[in-house]
Structure formats: C-alpha cells, structure tokens
PDB file of C-alpha atoms in Angstrom:
ATOM      1  CA  MET Z   1     -17.974 -18.606 -21.302  1.00  0.00           C
ATOM      2  CA  LYS Z   2     -17.903 -18.882 -17.537  1.00  0.00           C
ATOM      3  CA  TRP Z   3     -18.215 -15.562 -15.711  1.00  0.00           C
ATOM      4  CA  TRP Z   4     -14.780 -15.793 -14.102  1.00  0.00           C
ATOM      5  CA  LYS Z   5     -13.133 -16.113 -17.522  1.00  0.00           C
ATOM      6  CA  THR Z   6     -14.755 -13.050 -19.088  1.00  0.00           C
ATOM      7  CA  PRO Z   7     -12.515 -10.146 -20.166  1.00  0.00           C
ATOM      8  CA  GLN Z   8     -14.134  -7.890 -17.551  1.00  0.00           C
ATOM      9  CA  VAL Z   9     -13.422 -10.220 -14.614  1.00  0.00           C
ATOM     10  CA  ALA Z  10     -10.017 -11.030 -16.113  1.00  0.00           C
ATOM     11  CA  VAL Z  11      -9.026  -7.449 -15.266  1.00  0.00           C
ATOM     12  CA  LEU Z  12      -9.366  -8.371 -11.571  1.00  0.00           C
ATOM     13  CA  TRP Z  13      -7.343 -11.573 -12.082  1.00  0.00           C
ATOM     14  CA  THR Z  14      -4.691  -9.592 -13.949  1.00  0.00           C
ATOM     15  CA  ILE Z  15      -4.324  -7.070 -11.141  1.00  0.00           C
ATOM     16  CA  LEU Z  16      -4.069  -9.900  -8.608  1.00  0.00           C
ATOM     17  CA  ARG Z  17      -1.615 -11.828 -10.831  1.00  0.00           C
ATOM     18  CA  ILE Z  18       0.655  -8.820 -11.372  1.00  0.00           C
ATOM     19  CA  TRP Z  19       0.619  -7.960  -7.659  1.00  0.00           C
ATOM     20  CA  LEU Z  20       1.486 -11.559  -6.781  1.00  0.00           C
ATOM     21  CA  GLY Z  21       4.238 -11.542  -9.401  1.00  0.00           C
ATOM     22  CA  TYR Z  22       5.666  -8.347  -7.962  1.00  0.00           C
ATOM     23  CA  GLN Z  23       5.823  -9.962  -4.508  1.00  0.00           C
ATOM     24  CA  TRP Z  24       7.762 -12.912  -5.919  1.00  0.00           C
ATOM     25  CA  LEU Z  25      10.031 -10.802  -8.106  1.00  0.00           C
ATOM     26  CA  THR Z  26      11.083  -8.429  -5.324  1.00  0.00           C
ATOM     27  CA  ALA Z  27      11.661 -11.282  -2.856  1.00  0.00           C
ATOM     28  CA  GLY Z  28      13.761 -13.191  -5.371  1.00  0.00           C
ATOM     29  CA  TRP Z  29      15.616 -10.174  -6.732  1.00  0.00           C
ATOM     30  CA  HIS Z  30      16.975  -9.340  -3.282  1.00  0.00           C
ATOM     31  CA  LYS Z  31      18.139 -12.915  -2.865  1.00  0.00           C
ATOM     32  CA  VAL Z  32      19.847 -12.972  -6.267  1.00  0.00           C
ATOM     33  CA  THR Z  33      21.556  -9.578  -5.957  1.00  0.00           C
ATOM     34  CA  ASP Z  34      22.424  -9.648  -2.242  1.00  0.00           C
ATOM     35  CA  GLY Z  35      23.257 -13.337  -2.036  1.00  0.00           C
ATOM     36  CA  PHE Z  36      21.155 -15.917  -0.258  1.00  0.00           C
ATOM     37  CA  ASP Z  37      22.077 -18.840   1.941  1.00  0.00           C
ATOM     38  CA  ALA Z  38      19.102 -21.006   2.904  1.00  0.00           C
ATOM     39  CA  SER Z  39      21.078 -23.131   5.382  1.00  0.00           C
ATOM     40  CA  GLY Z  40      20.254 -20.887   8.364  1.00  0.00           C
ATOM     41  CA  PHE Z  41      16.564 -20.985   7.442  1.00  0.00           C
ATOM     42  CA  MET Z  42      16.711 -24.780   7.193  1.00  0.00           C
ATOM     43  CA  GLN Z  43      18.502 -25.145  10.530  1.00  0.00           C
ATOM     44  CA  GLY Z  44      15.881 -22.906  12.136  1.00  0.00           C
ATOM     45  CA  ALA Z  45      13.103 -25.050  10.697  1.00  0.00           C
ATOM     46  CA  ILE Z  46      14.768 -28.254  11.931  1.00  0.00           C
ATOM     47  CA  ALA Z  47      15.001 -26.738  15.421  1.00  0.00           C
ATOM     48  CA  GLN Z  48      11.219 -26.102  15.368  1.00  0.00           C
ATOM     49  CA  ALA Z  49      10.477 -29.825  14.985  1.00  0.00           C
ATOM     50  CA  THR Z  50      10.770 -30.595  18.694  1.00  0.00           C
ATOM     51  CA  GLY Z  51       8.547 -30.154  21.719  1.00  0.00           C
ATOM     52  CA  ASP Z  52       4.902 -30.925  22.473  1.00  0.00           C
ATOM     53  CA  HIS Z  53       3.536 -28.824  19.605  1.00  0.00           C
ATOM     54  CA  PRO Z  54       6.214 -28.601  16.931  1.00  0.00           C
ATOM     55  CA  ALA Z  55       5.802 -25.958  14.218  1.00  0.00           C
ATOM     56  CA  VAL Z  56       7.564 -28.295  11.763  1.00  0.00           C
ATOM     57  CA  GLN Z  57       6.537 -31.902  11.282  1.00  0.00           C
ATOM     58  CA  GLY Z  58       9.176 -34.560  11.898  1.00  0.00           C
ATOM     59  CA  TRP Z  59       9.066 -35.944   8.354  1.00  0.00           C
ATOM     60  CA  TYR Z  60       9.686 -32.483   6.883  1.00  0.00           C
ATOM     61  CA  ALA Z  61      12.503 -31.787   9.333  1.00  0.00           C
ATOM     62  CA  ALA Z  62      14.055 -35.123   8.342  1.00  0.00           C
ATOM     63  CA  PHE Z  63      13.851 -34.091   4.668  1.00  0.00           C
ATOM     64  CA  LEU Z  64      15.506 -30.763   5.478  1.00  0.00           C
ATOM     65  CA  GLU Z  65      18.208 -32.314   7.634  1.00  0.00           C
ATOM     66  CA  ASN Z  66      19.076 -35.270   5.426  1.00  0.00           C
ATOM     67  CA  PHE Z  67      18.565 -33.893   1.920  1.00  0.00           C
ATOM     68  CA  ALA Z  68      18.050 -30.139   1.713  1.00  0.00           C
ATOM     69  CA  LEU Z  69      20.689 -28.990   4.222  1.00  0.00           C
ATOM     70  CA  PRO Z  70      23.519 -31.047   2.661  1.00  0.00           C
ATOM     71  CA  ASN Z  71      22.511 -29.436  -0.656  1.00  0.00           C
ATOM     72  CA  ALA Z  72      21.917 -25.942   0.726  1.00  0.00           C
ATOM     73  CA  ASP Z  73      23.809 -24.219  -2.104  1.00  0.00           C
ATOM     74  CA  LEU Z  74      21.571 -25.858  -4.691  1.00  0.00           C
ATOM     75  CA  PHE Z  75      18.396 -25.065  -2.753  1.00  0.00           C
ATOM     76  CA  SER Z  76      19.517 -21.462  -2.186  1.00  0.00           C
ATOM     77  CA  THR Z  77      20.025 -21.004  -5.920  1.00  0.00           C
ATOM     78  CA  LEU Z  78      16.740 -22.709  -6.788  1.00  0.00           C
ATOM     79  CA  VAL Z  79      14.780 -20.551  -4.351  1.00  0.00           C
ATOM     80  CA  ALA Z  80      16.374 -17.254  -5.400  1.00  0.00           C
ATOM     81  CA  TYR Z  81      16.069 -17.773  -9.162  1.00  0.00           C
ATOM     82  CA  GLY Z  82      12.780 -19.634  -8.820  1.00  0.00           C
ATOM     83  CA  GLU Z  83      11.242 -16.629  -7.078  1.00  0.00           C
ATOM     84  CA  VAL Z  84      12.490 -14.293  -9.817  1.00  0.00           C
ATOM     85  CA  LEU Z  85      11.169 -16.559 -12.585  1.00  0.00           C
ATOM     86  CA  VAL Z  86       7.790 -16.991 -10.892  1.00  0.00           C
ATOM     87  CA  GLY Z  87       7.567 -13.213 -10.505  1.00  0.00           C
ATOM     88  CA  LEU Z  88       8.439 -12.513 -14.138  1.00  0.00           C
ATOM     89  CA  GLY Z  89       6.051 -15.174 -15.389  1.00  0.00           C
ATOM     90  CA  LEU Z  90       3.180 -13.779 -13.358  1.00  0.00           C
ATOM     91  CA  ILE Z  91       3.849 -10.147 -14.213  1.00  0.00           C
ATOM     92  CA  LEU Z  92       4.022 -10.913 -17.937  1.00  0.00           C
ATOM     93  CA  GLY Z  93       1.319 -13.564 -17.878  1.00  0.00           C
ATOM     94  CA  ALA Z  94       3.789 -15.942 -19.542  1.00  0.00           C
ATOM     95  CA  ALA Z  95       3.784 -19.596 -18.468  1.00  0.00           C
ATOM     96  CA  THR Z  96       1.216 -18.405 -15.939  1.00  0.00           C
ATOM     97  CA  ILE Z  97      -0.076 -21.792 -14.807  1.00  0.00           C
ATOM     98  CA  PRO Z  98       3.417 -23.299 -14.263  1.00  0.00           C
ATOM     99  CA  ALA Z  99       4.448 -20.085 -12.450  1.00  0.00           C
ATOM    100  CA  LEU Z 100       1.396 -20.293 -10.178  1.00  0.00           C
ATOM    101  CA  ILE Z 101       2.076 -23.958  -9.426  1.00  0.00           C
ATOM    102  CA  ALA Z 102       5.758 -23.268  -8.692  1.00  0.00           C
ATOM    103  CA  GLY Z 103       4.883 -20.298  -6.483  1.00  0.00           C
ATOM    104  CA  ALA Z 104       2.260 -22.260  -4.559  1.00  0.00           C
ATOM    105  CA  PHE Z 105       4.746 -25.127  -4.145  1.00  0.00           C
ATOM    106  CA  MET Z 106       7.360 -22.761  -2.696  1.00  0.00           C
ATOM    107  CA  ASN Z 107       4.768 -21.198  -0.372  1.00  0.00           C
ATOM    108  CA  LEU Z 108       3.726 -24.650   0.785  1.00  0.00           C
ATOM    109  CA  ASN Z 109       7.335 -25.555   1.546  1.00  0.00           C
ATOM    110  CA  PHE Z 110       7.880 -22.304   3.458  1.00  0.00           C
ATOM    111  CA  LEU Z 111       4.749 -23.074   5.477  1.00  0.00           C
ATOM    112  CA  LEU Z 112       5.911 -26.636   6.141  1.00  0.00           C
ATOM    113  CA  ALA Z 113       9.194 -25.144   7.377  1.00  0.00           C
ATOM    114  CA  GLY Z 114       7.258 -23.208  10.020  1.00  0.00           C
ATOM    115  CA  THR Z 115       7.278 -19.765   8.376  1.00  0.00           C
ATOM    116  CA  THR Z 116       3.875 -18.121   8.322  1.00  0.00           C
ATOM    117  CA  SER Z 117       4.505 -14.478   7.321  1.00  0.00           C
ATOM    118  CA  THR Z 118       2.659 -13.734   4.045  1.00  0.00           C
ATOM    119  CA  ASN Z 119       2.841 -17.333   2.813  1.00  0.00           C
ATOM    120  CA  PRO Z 120      -0.802 -18.286   3.555  1.00  0.00           C
ATOM    121  CA  MET Z 121      -2.033 -15.203   1.713  1.00  0.00           C
ATOM    122  CA  LEU Z 122       0.263 -15.724  -1.297  1.00  0.00           C
ATOM    123  CA  TYR Z 123      -0.589 -19.435  -1.410  1.00  0.00           C
ATOM    124  CA  THR Z 124      -4.321 -18.694  -1.341  1.00  0.00           C
ATOM    125  CA  GLU Z 125      -4.010 -16.118  -4.116  1.00  0.00           C
ATOM    126  CA  ALA Z 126      -2.105 -18.606  -6.284  1.00  0.00           C
ATOM    127  CA  ILE Z 127      -4.813 -21.239  -5.745  1.00  0.00           C
ATOM    128  CA  ILE Z 128      -7.570 -18.742  -6.608  1.00  0.00           C
ATOM    129  CA  LEU Z 129      -5.742 -17.779  -9.807  1.00  0.00           C
ATOM    130  CA  LEU Z 130      -5.279 -21.457 -10.675  1.00  0.00           C
ATOM    131  CA  PHE Z 131      -9.040 -21.931 -10.394  1.00  0.00           C
ATOM    132  CA  ALA Z 132      -9.567 -18.875 -12.602  1.00  0.00           C
ATOM    133  CA  GLY Z 133      -7.727 -20.837 -15.304  1.00  0.00           C
ATOM    134  CA  SER Z 134      -7.403 -19.003 -18.597  1.00  0.00           C
ATOM    135  CA  GLY Z 135      -9.038 -15.954 -17.010  1.00  0.00           C
ATOM    136  CA  ALA Z 136      -5.816 -15.495 -15.042  1.00  0.00           C
ATOM    137  CA  TYR Z 137      -3.832 -14.907 -18.221  1.00  0.00           C
ATOM    138  CA  TYR Z 138      -6.478 -13.417 -20.498  1.00  0.00           C
ATOM    139  CA  TRP Z 139      -4.550 -10.141 -20.297  1.00  0.00           C
ATOM    140  CA  GLY Z 140      -1.081 -11.587 -20.708  1.00  0.00           C
ATOM    141  CA  VAL Z 141       1.392 -13.237 -23.050  1.00  0.00           C
ATOM    142  CA  ASP Z 142      -0.216 -16.674 -22.638  1.00  0.00           C
ATOM    143  CA  ARG Z 143      -3.424 -15.465 -24.283  1.00  0.00           C
ATOM    144  CA  PHE Z 144      -1.498 -15.382 -27.558  1.00  0.00           C
ATOM    145  CA  ALA Z 145       1.345 -17.795 -26.858  1.00  0.00           C
ATOM    146  CA  ILE Z 146      -0.759 -20.825 -25.903  1.00  0.00           C
ATOM    147  CA  PRO Z 147      -2.892 -20.871 -29.084  1.00  0.00           C
ATOM    148  CA  TYR Z 148       0.239 -20.240 -31.168  1.00  0.00           C
ATOM    149  CA  ILE Z 149       2.106 -23.135 -29.537  1.00  0.00           C
ATOM    150  CA  LYS Z 150      -0.905 -25.447 -29.829  1.00  0.00           C
ATOM    151  CA  ASN Z 151      -1.270 -24.513 -33.484  1.00  0.00           C
ATOM    152  CA  ARG Z 152       2.434 -25.110 -34.199  1.00  0.00           C
ATOM    153  CA  LEU Z 153       2.428 -28.438 -32.366  1.00  0.00           C
ATOM    154  CA  GLY Z 154      -0.726 -29.485 -34.184  1.00  0.00           C
ATOM    155  CA  LYS Z 155       0.743 -28.681 -37.584  1.00  0.00           C
ATOM    156  CA  GLY Z 156       4.043 -30.319 -36.705  1.00  0.00           C
ATOM    157  CA  GLY Z 157       2.283 -33.488 -35.632  1.00  0.00           C
ATOM    158  CA  GLN Z 158       0.284 -33.607 -38.875  1.00  0.00           C
ATOM    159  CA  GLU Z 159       3.426 -33.102 -40.947  1.00  0.00           C
ATOM    160  CA  ILE Z 160       5.202 -35.915 -39.125  1.00  0.00           C
ATOM    161  CA  ASN Z 161       2.213 -38.236 -39.652  1.00  0.00           C
ATOM    162  CA  LYS Z 162       2.143 -37.428 -43.398  1.00  0.00           C
ATOM    163  CA  GLN Z 163       5.860 -38.185 -43.722  1.00  0.00           C
ATOM    164  CA  THR Z 164       5.612 -41.583 -42.016  1.00  0.00           C
ATOM    165  CA  ALA Z 165       2.514 -42.710 -43.926  1.00  0.00           C
TER     166      ALA Z 165
END
C-alpha cells in the first residue's frame, strides 16, 4: 500500500476533505436558502474581458455572454445545488471522486470568470485529494459503498451472462 493511502495518513485527507466539504456546503446553502442570481456575476466577468490585460479571456467571456447569461436561471440553480451536493459528498465521503471533480470544475470556472478569492486554494486542495485517491475516502462512506457496488455489479453481470448462454 502506498504511504498516502494508509489509514494513518487518511486521517489527514479526511480532515482536509471534511473542511473542503464544509466550505462548499456553507457557500451553497446560503445560495439555496437566500436565493442566488448568477447573472450579475456573469455580467461582471464579461466586463473584465476588455483592456490591455483582461482578467477574463475573450473566449470565456463569449461563452458567458452567448450561452451562460441567457440561461442564468439554470446556471444559478446548478451552482447553488451543485455546491451543496459537493459539500455533502465531501463531508460524508460519498461519491468523493465525482464531488472533488465537480468542485474543482466549479473552482476552475470561477477562476476563469476572474474571481480569485479562495478559489485557487480550494482548487489545489481538490487536486491534492484527487491524487490521494482512495486515501481521500478511506474514512468515509465510499470505503464501504464502492466495494459493495462493484460486488453487486459483478454478480449482476455474471447472472446476465448465465441467462444468455
């Protein structure tokens, strides 16, 4: 077993994962309960795509202006509930890898939209946890859920093959 996947080191990954999940959950919870409209954020990002040293690249501003902004209600809902789901997944250690990928993807999009804030730190932590692999969820639901699902899928596939033979 690689050192970063040992139960002892997994304690560190678990603390980091739960902290990261808490950041996502609280950010999303406020958006869900208080209401969230991403259109102002998008318009601000589009405005930062001009000048000699734009904070937002032209291609990303074009995406925001032509696709995201006309669908701002959809994107607002996706961001708010996506943040809550990423947070819950990370706190519980359930669907940890998809939650880390989704969180990193949102952080990347926030960075592309010109918002620094805590996004580089959260993005980096998600990438580190992705490299930790199964060590990131050793102390979580996935430790038990993934083998169970693999076992059920394996048995189901064998049963299907026996029936068709």
